[in-house]
Amino acid sequence: MYPILVADDEAELRKHIVSILRERGYQVDEAADGLEAAQMLAQKPYPLVLCDVKMPRMTGPEFLKHVLENEYSTSVALITAHGNIRDAIHAIREGAFDYIEKPVNEDLLLQLVEKAERAYNMIQKITYSAPMLTPGDGSECVGKSRSMKRVFSLVERLTRVNTSVLIRGENGTGKELVAKAIHYNCPRKDAPFVAVNCAAIPENLIESELFGHEKGAFTGADQRKIGKFQYAAKGTLFLDEIGDTSPATQVKLLRVLQEHAFTPVGSNREIKSDVRIIAATNQDLEKLIKEGKFREDLYYRLNVMPIFLPPLRERKEDIPELVHHFVDKFNQEHGSRILGITPEALLNLEGFHWPGNIRELENAIEHAFVVEASDQITFFSLPEYIRKVTRKFTPLPQSPAPAASVAGGLNFESMDWEKGKEAFEREFIIQALRTNHGRINLTAEQANIPKNTLLRKIKKYNINPKEFGGTVESTELM
């Protein structure tokens, strides 16, 4: 449940706000002034704090300053009387989420809280997919690797300023999601977030796409078009794959960054631009600069605050929590009841090199959901290309082990090849049958064993599929 803290020295108003929010299902706590709110925040994370501007011991702006100085990942919304609106607006520039006037209107209050909750939920979602801000004090975030913590800290700071940002990282590391997170947690959050994939637009159309054009500006321009810069007014323009733009386009982008103005194709009128630029690339821009393919002056304009997203292979300690998140996600999407992942399957995921990064991991978990018949993701439900690369799982048999093995795994005491091969073969089949609830056809398919071979081995090792849930029909052919 989304927890909220309401801080106001006016008990009647405080109780009124608390009552409205609790009726809507929110978990709400109260504080009588700013100092008490600060003490409560130190003990418990609150994604949103609603606090009055004028309070004894610690005012609303002083509480906001306290939150920012201590780097709490908490949104602060101010409750203000009409005469204090200027203070509230100033506080928003300093980092407050929003404000609401007294007397508090129930509809406006709920709109503010729902907007803050949407931003919070987006952070929750993005955290599992890519580096992002975290709820509470950051200790519960997914991404406990040292490199991720550095990214978290930087992204949080970028929500408080209006500078250009350059996000660097391989494909699949979540560059667009990070850009969205910065936008939806900064003062521009109520304005549009517009994403443009520069690599996907033909060179002869990109100027029109970015800056718009007038009717008749070129062949086929049968009507006036608004460009992305104008559409993103007062918001954020995300320029993905900026390294793929041509030198001509780079010149035009540089002009917008320098002069905060642009001219649509075929027009004589100049349009002012109030847009925050967040660019991203997976290319080595420094190398492109040396090769004369990327302008150095544009690079320095964009690279004011760079973010480097680590590839998944460099943050493998985060894989278990990422997997847990994707399991929860696909349980909801597919109506499944997968409880988790077996140690063997997780070991294989941690051993894979993940060239497609988090996007590829998410696809692998969704693949497992489609083919898995048990309540656990197993080695056999992982995509075949991952199984072929890793092959690190250790089957854990439940049936009596042969002479060459002991309970809990293989133990080749005699170092006899034939006995060792048979021991592995038997345990492999037992694990495959257990995973597929003793169903012969599904086991043969998932374990990549010809059905006749599987039946022959079951008979050879005296394995009973019924012990794993198999039906009489599934064993009749033996």
CSV table of C-alpha atoms in Angstrom, one decimal:
chain,number,residue,atom,x,y,z
A,1,MET,CA,0.0,0.0,0.0
A,2,TYR,CA,1.2,3.5,-0.9
A,3,PRO,CA,2.2,5.2,2.5
A,4,ILE,CA,1.7,8.9,3.0
A,5,LEU,CA,2.7,11.2,5.8
A,6,VAL,CA,0.6,14.3,6.5
A,7,ALA,CA,2.3,17.1,8.6
A,8,ASP,CA,0.2,20.1,9.7
A,9,ASP,CA,-0.1,21.9,13.0
A,10,GLU,CA,-3.8,22.5,12.4
A,11,ALA,CA,-5.3,19.3,13.8
A,12,GLU,CA,-8.7,19.8,12.2
A,13,LEU,CA,-7.3,20.2,8.7
A,14,ARG,CA,-4.8,17.4,9.2
A,15,LYS,CA,-7.6,15.0,10.3
A,16,HIS,CA,-9.7,16.1,7.3
A,17,ILE,CA,-6.9,15.2,4.8
A,18,VAL,CA,-6.1,12.0,6.6
A,19,SER,CA,-9.8,11.0,6.5
A,20,ILE,CA,-10.1,11.6,2.7
A,21,LEU,CA,-7.0,9.6,1.9
A,22,ARG,CA,-7.8,6.7,4.2
A,23,GLU,CA,-11.2,6.4,2.6
A,24,ARG,CA,-9.4,5.9,-0.7
A,25,GLY,CA,-7.4,3.1,0.7
A,26,TYR,CA,-4.1,4.9,1.4
A,27,GLN,CA,-2.0,4.1,4.4
A,28,VAL,CA,-1.6,7.5,6.2
A,29,ASP,CA,0.3,8.6,9.2
A,30,GLU,CA,0.2,12.1,10.9
A,31,ALA,CA,2.7,14.5,12.3
A,32,ALA,CA,1.9,17.7,14.2
A,33,ASP,CA,4.7,19.8,12.8
A,34,GLY,CA,7.8,19.6,10.5
A,35,LEU,CA,10.2,18.4,13.2
A,36,GLU,CA,8.0,15.5,14.1
A,37,ALA,CA,7.6,14.7,10.4
A,38,ALA,CA,11.4,14.7,10.0
A,39,GLN,CA,11.8,12.3,13.0
A,40,MET,CA,9.1,10.0,11.5
A,41,LEU,CA,10.8,10.0,8.1
A,42,ALA,CA,14.1,8.9,9.6
A,43,GLN,CA,12.3,5.8,11.0
A,44,LYS,CA,10.1,4.9,8.1
A,45,PRO,CA,10.2,5.7,4.3
A,46,TYR,CA,7.3,7.7,2.9
A,47,PRO,CA,7.1,8.1,-0.9
A,48,LEU,CA,4.9,11.2,-0.3
A,49,VAL,CA,4.8,13.8,2.5
A,50,LEU,CA,2.1,16.4,2.5
A,51,CYS,CA,3.1,19.3,4.8
A,52,ASP,CA,1.9,22.8,5.6
A,53,VAL,CA,4.1,25.7,4.6
A,54,LYS,CA,3.8,27.5,8.0
A,55,MET,CA,4.5,25.2,11.0
A,56,PRO,CA,6.2,25.6,14.4
A,57,ARG,CA,9.7,24.1,15.0
A,58,MET,CA,10.2,23.4,11.3
A,59,THR,CA,8.4,25.0,8.4
A,60,GLY,CA,7.4,23.2,5.2
A,61,PRO,CA,10.3,24.8,3.2
A,62,GLU,CA,12.7,23.9,6.0
A,63,PHE,CA,11.4,20.3,6.0
A,64,LEU,CA,11.9,20.2,2.2
A,65,LYS,CA,15.5,21.4,2.7
A,66,HIS,CA,16.0,18.6,5.3
A,67,VAL,CA,14.7,16.0,2.8
A,68,LEU,CA,17.0,17.2,0.1
A,69,GLU,CA,20.1,17.5,2.3
A,70,ASN,CA,19.6,14.0,3.6
A,71,GLU,CA,18.9,12.6,0.1
A,72,TYR,CA,15.6,10.9,1.1
A,73,SER,CA,13.8,9.6,-2.0
A,74,THR,CA,10.6,11.3,-0.8
A,75,SER,CA,8.3,13.6,-2.7
A,76,VAL,CA,7.2,16.7,-0.7
A,77,ALA,CA,3.9,18.4,-1.6
A,78,LEU,CA,3.1,21.7,0.3
A,79,ILE,CA,-0.2,22.8,1.8
A,80,THR,CA,-0.4,26.5,1.5
A,81,ALA,CA,-2.8,29.4,2.3
A,82,HIS,CA,-3.4,31.8,-0.6
A,83,GLY,CA,-1.0,34.3,0.8
A,84,ASN,CA,1.9,31.8,0.8
A,85,ILE,CA,1.6,30.6,-2.8
A,86,ARG,CA,4.8,32.5,-3.7
A,87,ASP,CA,6.6,30.4,-1.1
A,88,ALA,CA,5.1,27.2,-2.5
A,89,ILE,CA,6.2,28.1,-6.1
A,90,HIS,CA,9.7,28.9,-4.9
A,91,ALA,CA,9.8,25.5,-3.1
A,92,ILE,CA,8.8,23.7,-6.3
A,93,ARG,CA,11.8,25.3,-8.0
A,94,GLU,CA,13.9,24.1,-5.1
A,95,GLY,CA,12.6,20.5,-5.5
A,96,ALA,CA,9.1,20.2,-4.0
A,97,PHE,CA,6.8,17.9,-6.0
A,98,ASP,CA,3.7,20.2,-6.0
A,99,TYR,CA,1.4,22.3,-3.8
A,100,ILE,CA,-2.3,22.5,-2.9
A,101,GLU,CA,-4.1,25.6,-1.6
A,102,LYS,CA,-6.3,25.9,1.5
A,103,PRO,CA,-9.2,25.2,1.9
A,104,VAL,CA,-8.2,21.8,0.6
A,105,ASN,CA,-10.4,20.6,-2.3
A,106,GLU,CA,-11.0,16.9,-2.1
A,107,ASP,CA,-10.8,16.4,-5.9
A,108,LEU,CA,-7.6,18.4,-6.2
A,109,LEU,CA,-6.0,16.6,-3.3
A,110,LEU,CA,-6.7,13.2,-4.8
A,111,GLN,CA,-5.4,14.4,-8.2
A,112,LEU,CA,-2.1,15.4,-6.6
A,113,VAL,CA,-1.8,12.2,-4.6
A,114,GLU,CA,-2.6,10.0,-7.7
A,115,LYS,CA,-0.1,11.9,-9.7
A,116,ALA,CA,2.6,11.4,-7.1
A,117,GLU,CA,1.6,7.7,-6.8
A,118,ARG,CA,1.9,7.3,-10.6
A,119,ALA,CA,5.4,8.7,-10.5
A,120,TYR,CA,6.2,6.4,-7.6
A,121,ASN,CA,4.9,3.3,-9.4
A,122,MET,CA,6.9,4.2,-12.4
A,123,ILE,CA,10.0,4.4,-10.3
A,124,GLN,CA,9.2,0.9,-8.8
A,125,LYS,CA,8.7,-0.5,-12.3
A,126,ILE,CA,11.8,1.1,-13.8
A,127,THR,CA,14.0,0.1,-10.9
A,128,TYR,CA,13.7,-3.5,-11.9
A,129,SER,CA,14.3,-2.8,-15.6
A,130,ALA,CA,17.1,-0.3,-15.4
A,131,PRO,CA,18.9,2.0,-13.0
A,132,MET,CA,16.5,4.3,-11.3
A,133,LEU,CA,15.6,6.2,-8.1
A,134,THR,CA,14.4,4.1,-5.2
A,135,PRO,CA,11.7,4.2,-2.6
A,136,GLY,CA,12.5,4.9,1.0
A,137,ASP,CA,16.1,5.3,1.9
A,138,GLY,CA,17.3,3.2,-1.1
A,139,SER,CA,18.2,0.1,1.0
A,140,GLU,CA,15.4,-2.0,-0.6
A,141,CYS,CA,16.1,-1.1,-4.2
A,142,VAL,CA,16.9,-3.7,-6.9
A,143,GLY,CA,20.4,-3.0,-7.9
A,144,LYS,CA,22.6,-3.5,-4.9
A,145,SER,CA,25.8,-3.6,-6.9
A,146,ARG,CA,28.2,-0.7,-6.3
A,147,SER,CA,27.9,0.5,-9.9
A,148,MET,CA,24.1,0.6,-9.6
A,149,LYS,CA,24.2,2.6,-6.4
A,150,ARG,CA,26.3,5.2,-8.1
A,151,VAL,CA,23.8,5.5,-10.9
A,152,PHE,CA,20.9,5.7,-8.4
A,153,SER,CA,22.5,8.6,-6.7
A,154,LEU,CA,23.2,10.5,-9.9
A,155,VAL,CA,19.8,10.0,-11.4
A,156,GLU,CA,18.2,11.3,-8.2
A,157,ARG,CA,20.3,14.5,-8.4
A,158,LEU,CA,19.3,15.0,-12.0
A,159,THR,CA,15.6,15.2,-11.1
A,160,ARG,CA,16.5,18.5,-9.2
A,161,VAL,CA,18.2,20.3,-12.0
A,162,ASN,CA,17.4,21.3,-15.6
A,163,THR,CA,20.6,20.5,-17.4
A,164,SER,CA,21.1,18.3,-20.5
A,165,VAL,CA,21.8,14.7,-19.9
A,166,LEU,CA,23.7,12.1,-21.9
A,167,ILE,CA,22.9,8.5,-21.1
A,168,ARG,CA,25.5,5.9,-22.2
A,169,GLY,CA,25.1,2.2,-22.3
A,170,GLU,CA,24.6,-1.0,-24.4
A,171,ASN,CA,21.3,-1.9,-25.9
A,172,GLY,CA,18.8,-3.3,-23.4
A,173,THR,CA,20.2,-1.5,-20.4
A,174,GLY,CA,17.2,0.8,-20.1
A,175,LYS,CA,18.3,4.2,-21.3
A,176,GLU,CA,14.8,5.4,-22.3
A,177,LEU,CA,13.4,4.2,-18.9
A,178,VAL,CA,16.0,6.2,-17.1
A,179,ALA,CA,15.1,9.3,-19.2
A,180,LYS,CA,11.5,8.8,-18.3
A,181,ALA,CA,12.3,8.5,-14.6
A,182,ILE,CA,14.2,11.8,-14.7
A,183,HIS,CA,11.3,13.5,-16.5
A,184,TYR,CA,8.5,12.2,-14.3
A,185,ASN,CA,10.3,13.2,-11.1
A,186,CYS,CA,11.4,16.7,-12.0
A,187,PRO,CA,9.4,20.0,-12.3
A,188,ARG,CA,8.7,19.3,-16.0
A,189,LYS,CA,6.7,16.2,-15.1
A,190,ASP,CA,3.3,17.6,-16.1
A,191,ALA,CA,4.5,18.5,-19.6
A,192,PRO,CA,5.1,16.0,-22.4
A,193,PHE,CA,7.8,13.4,-22.6
A,194,VAL,CA,8.6,12.8,-26.2
A,195,ALA,CA,11.0,10.1,-27.4
A,196,VAL,CA,12.6,10.1,-30.8
A,197,ASN,CA,14.7,7.2,-32.2
A,198,CYS,CA,17.2,9.1,-34.4
A,199,ALA,CA,18.5,5.9,-36.0
A,200,ALA,CA,15.0,4.9,-37.2
A,201,ILE,CA,14.2,8.1,-39.1
A,202,PRO,CA,15.6,8.6,-42.7
A,203,GLU,CA,18.0,11.4,-43.1
A,204,ASN,CA,15.8,13.3,-45.5
A,205,LEU,CA,12.9,13.3,-42.9
A,206,ILE,CA,14.7,13.8,-39.6
A,207,GLU,CA,14.8,17.7,-39.8
A,208,SER,CA,11.0,17.8,-40.5
A,209,GLU,CA,10.4,15.2,-37.7
A,210,LEU,CA,12.3,17.2,-35.1
A,211,PHE,CA,11.5,20.8,-36.1
A,212,GLY,CA,8.3,20.4,-38.2
A,213,HIS,CA,7.5,21.9,-41.6
A,214,GLU,CA,5.1,24.3,-43.4
A,215,LYS,CA,2.7,23.2,-46.0
A,216,GLY,CA,4.4,23.0,-49.4
A,217,ALA,CA,7.9,23.1,-47.9
A,218,PHE,CA,8.9,20.1,-50.0
A,219,THR,CA,7.3,17.5,-52.3
A,220,GLY,CA,4.7,15.6,-50.3
A,221,ALA,CA,4.3,18.2,-47.6
A,222,ASP,CA,0.6,18.7,-48.2
A,223,GLN,CA,-0.1,20.1,-44.7
A,224,ARG,CA,1.7,21.8,-41.9
A,225,LYS,CA,3.4,19.5,-39.3
A,226,ILE,CA,4.3,20.2,-35.7
A,227,GLY,CA,7.8,18.9,-34.9
A,228,LYS,CA,8.9,17.0,-31.8
A,229,PHE,CA,10.7,20.1,-30.3
A,230,GLN,CA,7.4,22.0,-30.4
A,231,TYR,CA,5.3,19.1,-29.3
A,232,ALA,CA,7.6,18.6,-26.2
A,233,ALA,CA,7.3,22.3,-25.2
A,234,LYS,CA,8.1,22.8,-21.5
A,235,GLY,CA,8.7,19.0,-21.2
A,236,THR,CA,11.5,16.6,-22.1
A,237,LEU,CA,12.7,15.5,-25.5
A,238,PHE,CA,14.5,12.2,-25.5
A,239,LEU,CA,16.9,11.8,-28.4
A,240,ASP,CA,17.8,8.1,-28.6
A,241,GLU,CA,20.7,6.8,-30.7
A,242,ILE,CA,22.1,10.4,-31.0
A,243,GLY,CA,25.3,8.9,-32.3
A,244,ASP,CA,23.6,7.9,-35.5
A,245,THR,CA,22.6,11.4,-36.6
A,246,SER,CA,24.3,13.1,-39.5
A,247,PRO,CA,26.6,16.1,-39.3
A,248,ALA,CA,23.9,18.3,-40.8
A,249,THR,CA,21.4,17.3,-38.1
A,250,GLN,CA,24.0,17.7,-35.4
A,251,VAL,CA,24.5,21.4,-36.5
A,252,LYS,CA,20.7,22.0,-36.2
A,253,LEU,CA,20.6,20.4,-32.7
A,254,LEU,CA,23.5,22.4,-31.6
A,255,ARG,CA,21.8,25.6,-32.6
A,256,VAL,CA,18.7,24.7,-30.5
A,257,LEU,CA,20.8,23.9,-27.5
A,258,GLN,CA,22.8,27.2,-27.8
A,259,GLU,CA,20.0,29.6,-28.8
A,260,HIS,CA,16.9,27.8,-27.4
A,261,ALA,CA,15.1,28.4,-30.7
A,262,PHE,CA,14.5,26.6,-34.0
A,263,THR,CA,12.9,27.3,-37.4
A,264,PRO,CA,10.5,24.8,-39.1
A,265,VAL,CA,11.4,23.6,-42.6
A,266,GLY,CA,10.0,26.0,-45.1
A,267,SER,CA,9.3,28.7,-42.6
A,268,ASN,CA,10.8,32.2,-41.8
A,269,ARG,CA,9.4,32.3,-38.3
A,270,GLU,CA,11.6,31.4,-35.3
A,271,ILE,CA,10.0,29.4,-32.5
A,272,LYS,CA,11.4,29.6,-29.0
A,273,SER,CA,12.3,26.2,-27.4
A,274,ASP,CA,11.7,25.5,-23.7
A,275,VAL,CA,12.7,21.8,-23.8
A,276,ARG,CA,15.0,19.7,-21.7
A,277,ILE,CA,17.2,17.5,-23.8
A,278,ILE,CA,18.1,14.0,-22.7
A,279,ALA,CA,20.2,12.1,-25.3
A,280,ALA,CA,21.3,8.5,-25.3
A,281,THR,CA,23.7,6.3,-27.3
A,282,ASN,CA,25.3,2.9,-27.3
A,283,GLN,CA,28.2,4.2,-29.4
A,284,ASP,CA,31.7,5.4,-28.6
A,285,LEU,CA,31.2,9.1,-29.2
A,286,GLU,CA,34.8,9.9,-28.4
A,287,LYS,CA,35.8,7.6,-31.2
A,288,LEU,CA,33.2,9.2,-33.6
A,289,ILE,CA,34.6,12.6,-32.7
A,290,LYS,CA,38.1,11.5,-33.7
A,291,GLU,CA,36.7,10.1,-37.0
A,292,GLY,CA,34.9,13.4,-37.7
A,293,LYS,CA,31.5,11.7,-37.5
A,294,PHE,CA,30.2,13.6,-34.4
A,295,ARG,CA,30.6,17.2,-33.5
A,296,GLU,CA,32.8,17.9,-30.5
A,297,ASP,CA,30.9,21.1,-29.6
A,298,LEU,CA,27.6,19.2,-29.6
A,299,TYR,CA,29.1,16.4,-27.5
A,300,TYR,CA,30.1,18.9,-24.8
A,301,ARG,CA,26.7,20.5,-24.9
A,302,LEU,CA,25.0,17.2,-24.3
A,303,ASN,CA,27.6,15.7,-21.9
A,304,VAL,CA,27.0,18.2,-19.1
A,305,MET,CA,25.8,15.3,-16.9
A,306,PRO,CA,26.6,11.9,-18.3
A,307,ILE,CA,25.2,8.6,-16.9
A,308,PHE,CA,26.9,5.3,-17.7
A,309,LEU,CA,24.5,2.3,-17.4
A,310,PRO,CA,26.5,-0.9,-16.6
A,311,PRO,CA,25.7,-4.0,-18.7
A,312,LEU,CA,24.0,-6.9,-16.9
A,313,ARG,CA,27.2,-9.0,-17.0
A,314,GLU,CA,28.9,-6.5,-14.7
A,315,ARG,CA,26.0,-6.5,-12.1
A,316,LYS,CA,25.1,-10.2,-11.9
A,317,GLU,CA,24.5,-9.9,-8.2
A,318,ASP,CA,21.3,-8.1,-9.2
A,319,ILE,CA,20.0,-11.0,-11.3
A,320,PRO,CA,18.1,-12.8,-8.4
A,321,GLU,CA,16.1,-9.7,-7.6
A,322,LEU,CA,15.5,-8.9,-11.2
A,323,VAL,CA,14.2,-12.4,-11.8
A,324,HIS,CA,11.9,-12.1,-8.7
A,325,HIS,CA,10.4,-8.9,-10.2
A,326,PHE,CA,9.8,-10.5,-13.6
A,327,VAL,CA,8.2,-13.5,-12.0
A,328,ASP,CA,5.8,-11.2,-10.2
A,329,LYS,CA,5.2,-9.3,-13.4
A,330,PHE,CA,4.4,-12.3,-15.6
A,331,ASN,CA,2.3,-14.0,-13.0
A,332,GLN,CA,0.0,-11.0,-13.3
A,333,GLU,CA,0.2,-10.7,-17.0
A,334,HIS,CA,-0.3,-14.4,-17.8
A,335,GLY,CA,-2.4,-15.4,-14.8
A,336,SER,CA,0.2,-17.9,-13.7
A,337,ARG,CA,1.2,-19.1,-10.3
A,338,ILE,CA,5.0,-19.5,-10.6
A,339,LEU,CA,6.4,-19.3,-7.1
A,340,GLY,CA,10.1,-18.8,-8.0
A,341,ILE,CA,13.1,-20.3,-9.7
A,342,THR,CA,15.1,-23.4,-8.9
A,343,PRO,CA,18.8,-22.9,-7.8
A,344,GLU,CA,19.9,-24.7,-10.8
A,345,ALA,CA,18.1,-22.4,-13.2
A,346,LEU,CA,19.3,-19.3,-11.4
A,347,LEU,CA,22.9,-20.6,-11.5
A,348,ASN,CA,22.6,-20.8,-15.3
A,349,LEU,CA,21.1,-17.3,-15.6
A,350,GLU,CA,24.0,-15.9,-13.5
A,351,GLY,CA,26.5,-17.8,-15.7
A,352,PHE,CA,25.1,-16.4,-19.0
A,353,HIS,CA,26.8,-13.4,-20.6
A,354,TRP,CA,23.6,-11.5,-21.5
A,355,PRO,CA,24.5,-9.5,-24.7
A,356,GLY,CA,21.0,-8.2,-24.7
A,357,ASN,CA,21.2,-7.1,-21.1
A,358,ILE,CA,18.0,-6.7,-18.9
A,359,ARG,CA,15.7,-6.8,-21.9
A,360,GLU,CA,17.1,-10.2,-22.8
A,361,LEU,CA,16.7,-11.5,-19.3
A,362,GLU,CA,13.1,-10.4,-19.2
A,363,ASN,CA,12.5,-12.2,-22.5
A,364,ALA,CA,14.1,-15.3,-21.1
A,365,ILE,CA,11.8,-15.3,-18.0
A,366,GLU,CA,8.7,-14.8,-20.2
A,367,HIS,CA,9.8,-17.8,-22.3
A,368,ALA,CA,10.1,-19.9,-19.2
A,369,PHE,CA,6.6,-18.9,-18.2
A,370,VAL,CA,5.2,-20.1,-21.5
A,371,VAL,CA,6.8,-23.5,-21.4
A,372,GLU,CA,7.0,-24.2,-17.6
A,373,ALA,CA,4.5,-26.8,-16.3
A,374,SER,CA,5.5,-26.7,-12.7
A,375,ASP,CA,5.3,-23.9,-10.1
A,376,GLN,CA,9.1,-23.2,-10.4
A,377,ILE,CA,11.1,-22.0,-13.3
A,378,THR,CA,13.6,-24.8,-14.0
A,379,PHE,CA,16.6,-25.3,-16.1
A,380,PHE,CA,14.6,-27.1,-18.8
A,381,SER,CA,12.2,-24.1,-19.2
A,382,LEU,CA,15.0,-21.6,-20.0
A,383,PRO,CA,15.5,-20.8,-23.7
A,384,GLU,CA,17.6,-23.5,-25.4
A,385,TYR,CA,20.4,-21.1,-26.5
A,386,ILE,CA,21.0,-20.2,-22.8
A,387,ARG,CA,21.0,-23.9,-21.8
A,388,LYS,CA,23.5,-24.7,-24.5
A,389,VAL,CA,25.9,-22.0,-23.3
A,390,THR,CA,25.7,-22.6,-19.6
A,391,ARG,CA,24.8,-26.3,-18.8
A,392,LYS,CA,25.7,-25.7,-15.1
A,393,PHE,CA,22.7,-27.1,-13.3
A,394,THR,CA,23.1,-30.0,-10.9
A,395,PRO,CA,20.0,-32.3,-10.7
A,396,LEU,CA,18.7,-33.1,-7.3
A,397,PRO,CA,17.1,-36.6,-7.4
A,398,GLN,CA,14.4,-37.7,-5.1
A,399,SER,CA,14.3,-41.4,-6.1
A,400,PRO,CA,16.8,-43.8,-4.6
A,401,ALA,CA,20.2,-43.2,-6.1
A,402,PRO,CA,22.2,-45.8,-7.9
A,403,ALA,CA,25.5,-47.1,-6.5
A,404,ALA,CA,27.5,-44.5,-8.3
A,405,SER,CA,25.7,-41.6,-6.6
A,406,VAL,CA,24.6,-40.4,-3.2
A,407,ALA,CA,21.6,-38.3,-2.1
A,408,GLY,CA,22.0,-34.6,-2.9
A,409,GLY,CA,24.1,-35.0,-6.1
A,410,LEU,CA,26.6,-37.1,-8.0
A,411,ASN,CA,29.6,-38.7,-6.3
A,412,PHE,CA,31.8,-40.7,-8.7
A,413,GLU,CA,33.8,-42.6,-6.1
A,414,SER,CA,34.8,-45.3,-8.4
A,415,MET,CA,35.7,-42.9,-11.3
A,416,ASP,CA,34.2,-45.5,-13.7
A,417,TRP,CA,33.0,-43.8,-16.9
A,418,GLU,CA,30.1,-46.1,-17.7
A,419,LYS,CA,28.8,-46.0,-14.1
A,420,GLY,CA,29.2,-42.2,-13.9
A,421,LYS,CA,27.4,-41.7,-17.3
A,422,GLU,CA,24.5,-43.9,-16.2
A,423,ALA,CA,24.2,-42.1,-12.8
A,424,PHE,CA,24.0,-38.7,-14.6
A,425,GLU,CA,21.6,-40.1,-17.2
A,426,ARG,CA,19.2,-41.4,-14.5
A,427,GLU,CA,19.3,-38.3,-12.4
A,428,PHE,CA,18.8,-36.1,-15.5
A,429,ILE,CA,15.6,-38.1,-16.4
A,430,ILE,CA,14.3,-38.0,-12.8
A,431,GLN,CA,14.7,-34.2,-12.7
A,432,ALA,CA,13.1,-33.8,-16.2
A,433,LEU,CA,10.1,-35.9,-15.1
A,434,ARG,CA,9.7,-34.1,-11.8
A,435,THR,CA,9.7,-30.7,-13.6
A,436,ASN,CA,7.0,-31.9,-16.1
A,437,HIS,CA,4.9,-33.7,-13.5
A,438,GLY,CA,5.7,-37.1,-15.0
A,439,ARG,CA,4.2,-36.3,-18.4
A,440,ILE,CA,6.1,-38.3,-21.0
A,441,ASN,CA,5.4,-36.2,-24.1
A,442,LEU,CA,6.1,-32.9,-22.4
A,443,THR,CA,9.3,-34.3,-20.8
A,444,ALA,CA,10.6,-35.6,-24.1
A,445,GLU,CA,9.9,-32.2,-25.7
A,446,GLN,CA,11.4,-30.0,-23.0
A,447,ALA,CA,14.4,-32.2,-22.3
A,448,ASN,CA,15.1,-32.6,-26.0
A,449,ILE,CA,15.0,-36.5,-25.7
A,450,PRO,CA,13.3,-38.7,-28.4
A,451,LYS,CA,10.2,-40.2,-26.8
A,452,ASN,CA,11.3,-43.8,-27.6
A,453,THR,CA,14.7,-43.1,-26.0
A,454,LEU,CA,13.0,-41.6,-22.9
A,455,LEU,CA,10.7,-44.6,-22.5
A,456,ARG,CA,13.6,-47.0,-22.9
A,457,LYS,CA,15.7,-45.2,-20.3
A,458,ILE,CA,12.8,-45.0,-17.9
A,459,LYS,CA,12.4,-48.8,-18.1
A,460,LYS,CA,16.2,-49.4,-17.9
A,461,TYR,CA,16.6,-47.4,-14.7
A,462,ASN,CA,13.3,-48.6,-13.2
A,463,ILE,CA,11.9,-45.1,-12.8
A,464,ASN,CA,8.1,-44.7,-12.2
A,465,PRO,CA,6.8,-41.4,-13.7
A,466,LYS,CA,3.7,-41.8,-11.4
A,467,GLU,CA,5.8,-40.7,-8.5
A,468,PHE,CA,6.1,-37.3,-10.2
A,469,GLY,CA,2.4,-36.9,-11.0
A,470,GLY,CA,2.3,-38.9,-14.3
A,471,THR,CA,-0.9,-40.6,-15.2
A,472,VAL,CA,-1.5,-44.2,-16.2
A,473,GLU,CA,-1.9,-43.1,-19.8
A,474,SER,CA,1.5,-41.5,-19.9
A,475,THR,CA,3.2,-44.7,-19.0
A,476,GLU,CA,1.2,-47.2,-21.0
A,477,LEU,CA,3.7,-47.4,-23.8
A,478,MET,CA,6.4,-48.8,-21.5
